[in-house]
mmCIF file of C-alpha atoms in Angstrom:
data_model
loop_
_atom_site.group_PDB
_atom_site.id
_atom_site.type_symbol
_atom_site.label_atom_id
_atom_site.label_comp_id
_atom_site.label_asym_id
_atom_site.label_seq_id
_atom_site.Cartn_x
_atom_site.Cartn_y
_atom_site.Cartn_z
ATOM 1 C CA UNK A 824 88.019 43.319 -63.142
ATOM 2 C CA UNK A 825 88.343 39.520 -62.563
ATOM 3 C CA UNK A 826 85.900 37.704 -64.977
ATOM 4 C CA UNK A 827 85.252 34.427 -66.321
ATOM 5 C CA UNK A 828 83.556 33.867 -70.214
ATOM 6 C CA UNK A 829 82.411 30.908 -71.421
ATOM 7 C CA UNK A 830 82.558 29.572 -75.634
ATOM 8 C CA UNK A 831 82.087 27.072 -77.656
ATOM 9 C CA UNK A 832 78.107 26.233 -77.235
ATOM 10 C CA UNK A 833 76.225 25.232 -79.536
ATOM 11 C CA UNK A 834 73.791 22.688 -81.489
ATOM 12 C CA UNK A 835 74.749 18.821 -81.619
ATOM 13 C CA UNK A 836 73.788 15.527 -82.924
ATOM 14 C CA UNK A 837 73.551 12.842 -80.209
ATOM 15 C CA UNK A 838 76.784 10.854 -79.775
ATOM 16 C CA UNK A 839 78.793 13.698 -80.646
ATOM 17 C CA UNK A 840 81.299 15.788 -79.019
ATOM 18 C CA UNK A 841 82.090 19.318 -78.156
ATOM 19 C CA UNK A 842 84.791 21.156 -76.490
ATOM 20 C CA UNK A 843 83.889 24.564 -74.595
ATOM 21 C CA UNK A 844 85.916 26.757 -73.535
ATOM 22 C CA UNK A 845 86.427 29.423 -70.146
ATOM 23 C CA UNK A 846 88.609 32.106 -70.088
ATOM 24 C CA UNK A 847 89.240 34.188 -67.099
ATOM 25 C CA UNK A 848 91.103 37.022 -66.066
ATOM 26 C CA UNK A 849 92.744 37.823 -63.325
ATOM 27 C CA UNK A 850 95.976 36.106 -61.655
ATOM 28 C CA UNK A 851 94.356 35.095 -59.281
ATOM 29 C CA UNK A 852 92.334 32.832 -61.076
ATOM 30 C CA UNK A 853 95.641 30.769 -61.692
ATOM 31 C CA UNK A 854 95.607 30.079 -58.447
ATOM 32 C CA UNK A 855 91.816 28.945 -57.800
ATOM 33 C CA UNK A 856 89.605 25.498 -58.522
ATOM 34 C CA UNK A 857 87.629 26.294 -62.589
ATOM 35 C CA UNK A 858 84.944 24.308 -62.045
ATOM 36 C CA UNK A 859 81.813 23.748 -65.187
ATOM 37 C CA UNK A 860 78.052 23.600 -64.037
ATOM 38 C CA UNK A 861 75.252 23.061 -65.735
ATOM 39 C CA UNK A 862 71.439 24.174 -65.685
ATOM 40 C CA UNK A 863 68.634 22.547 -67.878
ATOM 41 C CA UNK A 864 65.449 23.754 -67.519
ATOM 42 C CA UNK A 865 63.316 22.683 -64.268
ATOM 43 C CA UNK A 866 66.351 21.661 -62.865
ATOM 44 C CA UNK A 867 68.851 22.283 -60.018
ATOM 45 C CA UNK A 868 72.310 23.253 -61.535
ATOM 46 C CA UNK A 869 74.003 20.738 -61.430
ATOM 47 C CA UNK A 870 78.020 20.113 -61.034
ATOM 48 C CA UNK A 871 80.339 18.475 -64.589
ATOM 49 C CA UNK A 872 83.720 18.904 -63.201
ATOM 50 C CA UNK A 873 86.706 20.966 -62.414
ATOM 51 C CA UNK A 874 90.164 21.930 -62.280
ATOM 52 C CA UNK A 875 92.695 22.381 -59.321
ATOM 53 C CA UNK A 876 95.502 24.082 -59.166
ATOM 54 C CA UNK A 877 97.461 21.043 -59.392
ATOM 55 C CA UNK A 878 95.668 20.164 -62.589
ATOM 56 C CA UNK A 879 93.982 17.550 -60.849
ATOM 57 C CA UNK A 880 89.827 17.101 -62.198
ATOM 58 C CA UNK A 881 87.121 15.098 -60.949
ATOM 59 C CA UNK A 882 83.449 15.063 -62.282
ATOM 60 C CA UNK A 883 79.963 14.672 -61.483
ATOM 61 C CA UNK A 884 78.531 11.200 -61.264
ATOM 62 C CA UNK A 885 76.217 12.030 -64.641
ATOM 63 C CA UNK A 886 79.331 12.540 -66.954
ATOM 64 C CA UNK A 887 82.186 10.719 -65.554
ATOM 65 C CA UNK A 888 83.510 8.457 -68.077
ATOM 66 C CA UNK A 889 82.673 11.005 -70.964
ATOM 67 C CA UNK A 890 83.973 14.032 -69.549
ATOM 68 C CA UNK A 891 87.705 15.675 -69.588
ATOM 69 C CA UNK A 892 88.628 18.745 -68.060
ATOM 70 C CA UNK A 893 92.358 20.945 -69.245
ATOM 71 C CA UNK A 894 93.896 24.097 -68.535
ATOM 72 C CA UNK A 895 95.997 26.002 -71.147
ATOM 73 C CA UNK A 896 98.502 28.041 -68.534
ATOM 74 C CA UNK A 897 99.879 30.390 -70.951
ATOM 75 C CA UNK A 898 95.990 31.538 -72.485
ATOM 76 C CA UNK A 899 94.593 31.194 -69.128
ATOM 77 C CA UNK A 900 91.694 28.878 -69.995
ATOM 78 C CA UNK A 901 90.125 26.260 -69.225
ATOM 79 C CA UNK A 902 88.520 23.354 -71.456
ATOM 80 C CA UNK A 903 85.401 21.168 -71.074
ATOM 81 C CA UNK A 904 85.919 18.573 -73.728
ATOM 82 C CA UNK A 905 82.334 16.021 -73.011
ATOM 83 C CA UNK A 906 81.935 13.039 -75.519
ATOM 84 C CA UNK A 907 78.819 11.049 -76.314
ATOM 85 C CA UNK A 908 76.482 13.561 -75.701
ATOM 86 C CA UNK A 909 72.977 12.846 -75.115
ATOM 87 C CA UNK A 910 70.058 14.776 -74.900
ATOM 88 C CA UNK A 911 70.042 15.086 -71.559
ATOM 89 C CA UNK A 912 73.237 17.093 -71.697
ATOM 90 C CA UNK A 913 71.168 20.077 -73.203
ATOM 91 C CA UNK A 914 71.875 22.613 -70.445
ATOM 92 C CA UNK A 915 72.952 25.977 -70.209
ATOM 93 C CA UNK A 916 76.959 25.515 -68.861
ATOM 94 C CA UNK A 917 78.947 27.428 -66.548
ATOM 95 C CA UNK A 918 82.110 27.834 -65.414
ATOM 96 C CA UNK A 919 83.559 29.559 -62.122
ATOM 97 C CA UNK A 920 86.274 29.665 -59.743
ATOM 98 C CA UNK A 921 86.546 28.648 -56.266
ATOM 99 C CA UNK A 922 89.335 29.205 -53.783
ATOM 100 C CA UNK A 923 88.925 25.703 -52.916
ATOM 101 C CA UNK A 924 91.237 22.906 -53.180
ATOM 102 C CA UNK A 925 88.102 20.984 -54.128
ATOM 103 C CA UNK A 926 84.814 22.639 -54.910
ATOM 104 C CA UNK A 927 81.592 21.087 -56.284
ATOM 105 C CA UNK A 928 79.387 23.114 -54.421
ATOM 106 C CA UNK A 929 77.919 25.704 -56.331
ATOM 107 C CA UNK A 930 78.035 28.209 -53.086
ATOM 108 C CA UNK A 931 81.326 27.616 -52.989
ATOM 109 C CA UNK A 932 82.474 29.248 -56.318
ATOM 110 C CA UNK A 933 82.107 32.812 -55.709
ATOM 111 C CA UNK A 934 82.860 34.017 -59.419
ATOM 112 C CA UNK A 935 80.671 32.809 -62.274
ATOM 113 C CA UNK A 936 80.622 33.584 -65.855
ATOM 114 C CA UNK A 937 77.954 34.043 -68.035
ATOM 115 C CA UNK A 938 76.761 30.680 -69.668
ATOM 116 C CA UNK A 939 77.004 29.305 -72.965
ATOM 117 C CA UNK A 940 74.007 26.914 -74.468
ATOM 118 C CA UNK A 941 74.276 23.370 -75.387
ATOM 119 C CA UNK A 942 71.527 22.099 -77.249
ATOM 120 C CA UNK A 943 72.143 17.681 -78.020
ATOM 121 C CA UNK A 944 69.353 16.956 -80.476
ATOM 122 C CA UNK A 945 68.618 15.034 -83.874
#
């Protein structure tokens, strides 16, 4: 069964970093956009970034600049690595795949995992 899992939540100190992880299975996931989302509460999820196929990334307008997105080929994974968080980064994150060149939709990622929690706070 194809499947995505997120890791590597957790609690942080403003200004810190954290990397979190997604691995999938399934080949064809090699082959499809990983893109990260994010949900706090009251709010619309809400697009970080993603992958290509190509290894190209590109990121919402809220993290850009603090934000870096890697795939590991041979563990099949993918890596959300966000600097200076604040708490406004508290959110429950995503990731999925989309068999889209570019995808920041979230009706166009038609696999999802589970979510892992980030909680930024002092």
């Amino acid at each position: 069964q194809q499947q995505l899992v997120e890791s590597g939540g957790g609690l942080v100190q403003p200004g810190e970093s954290l990397r979190l992880s997604c691995a999938y299975s399934g080949r064809a996931f090699r082959g499809y956009t990983i893109g990260w989302f994010r949900q706090a509460p009251g709010k619309e999820r809400e697009f970080v970034g993603a992958i290509n196929r190509r290894n190209g990334t590109y990121f919402g307008s809220s993290v850009k600049g603090r934000a870096t997105v890697s795939r590991d080929i041979v563990k099949d994974t993918v890596h959300l690595q966000m600097n200076s968080l604040k708490p406004e980064d508290t959110a429950v994150y995503f990731c999925a795949a989309a068999d889209r060149f570019i995808a920041t939709i979230i009706g166009e990622y038609v696999h999802w995992g589970q979510g892992t929690q980030v909680t930024v706070s002092s």
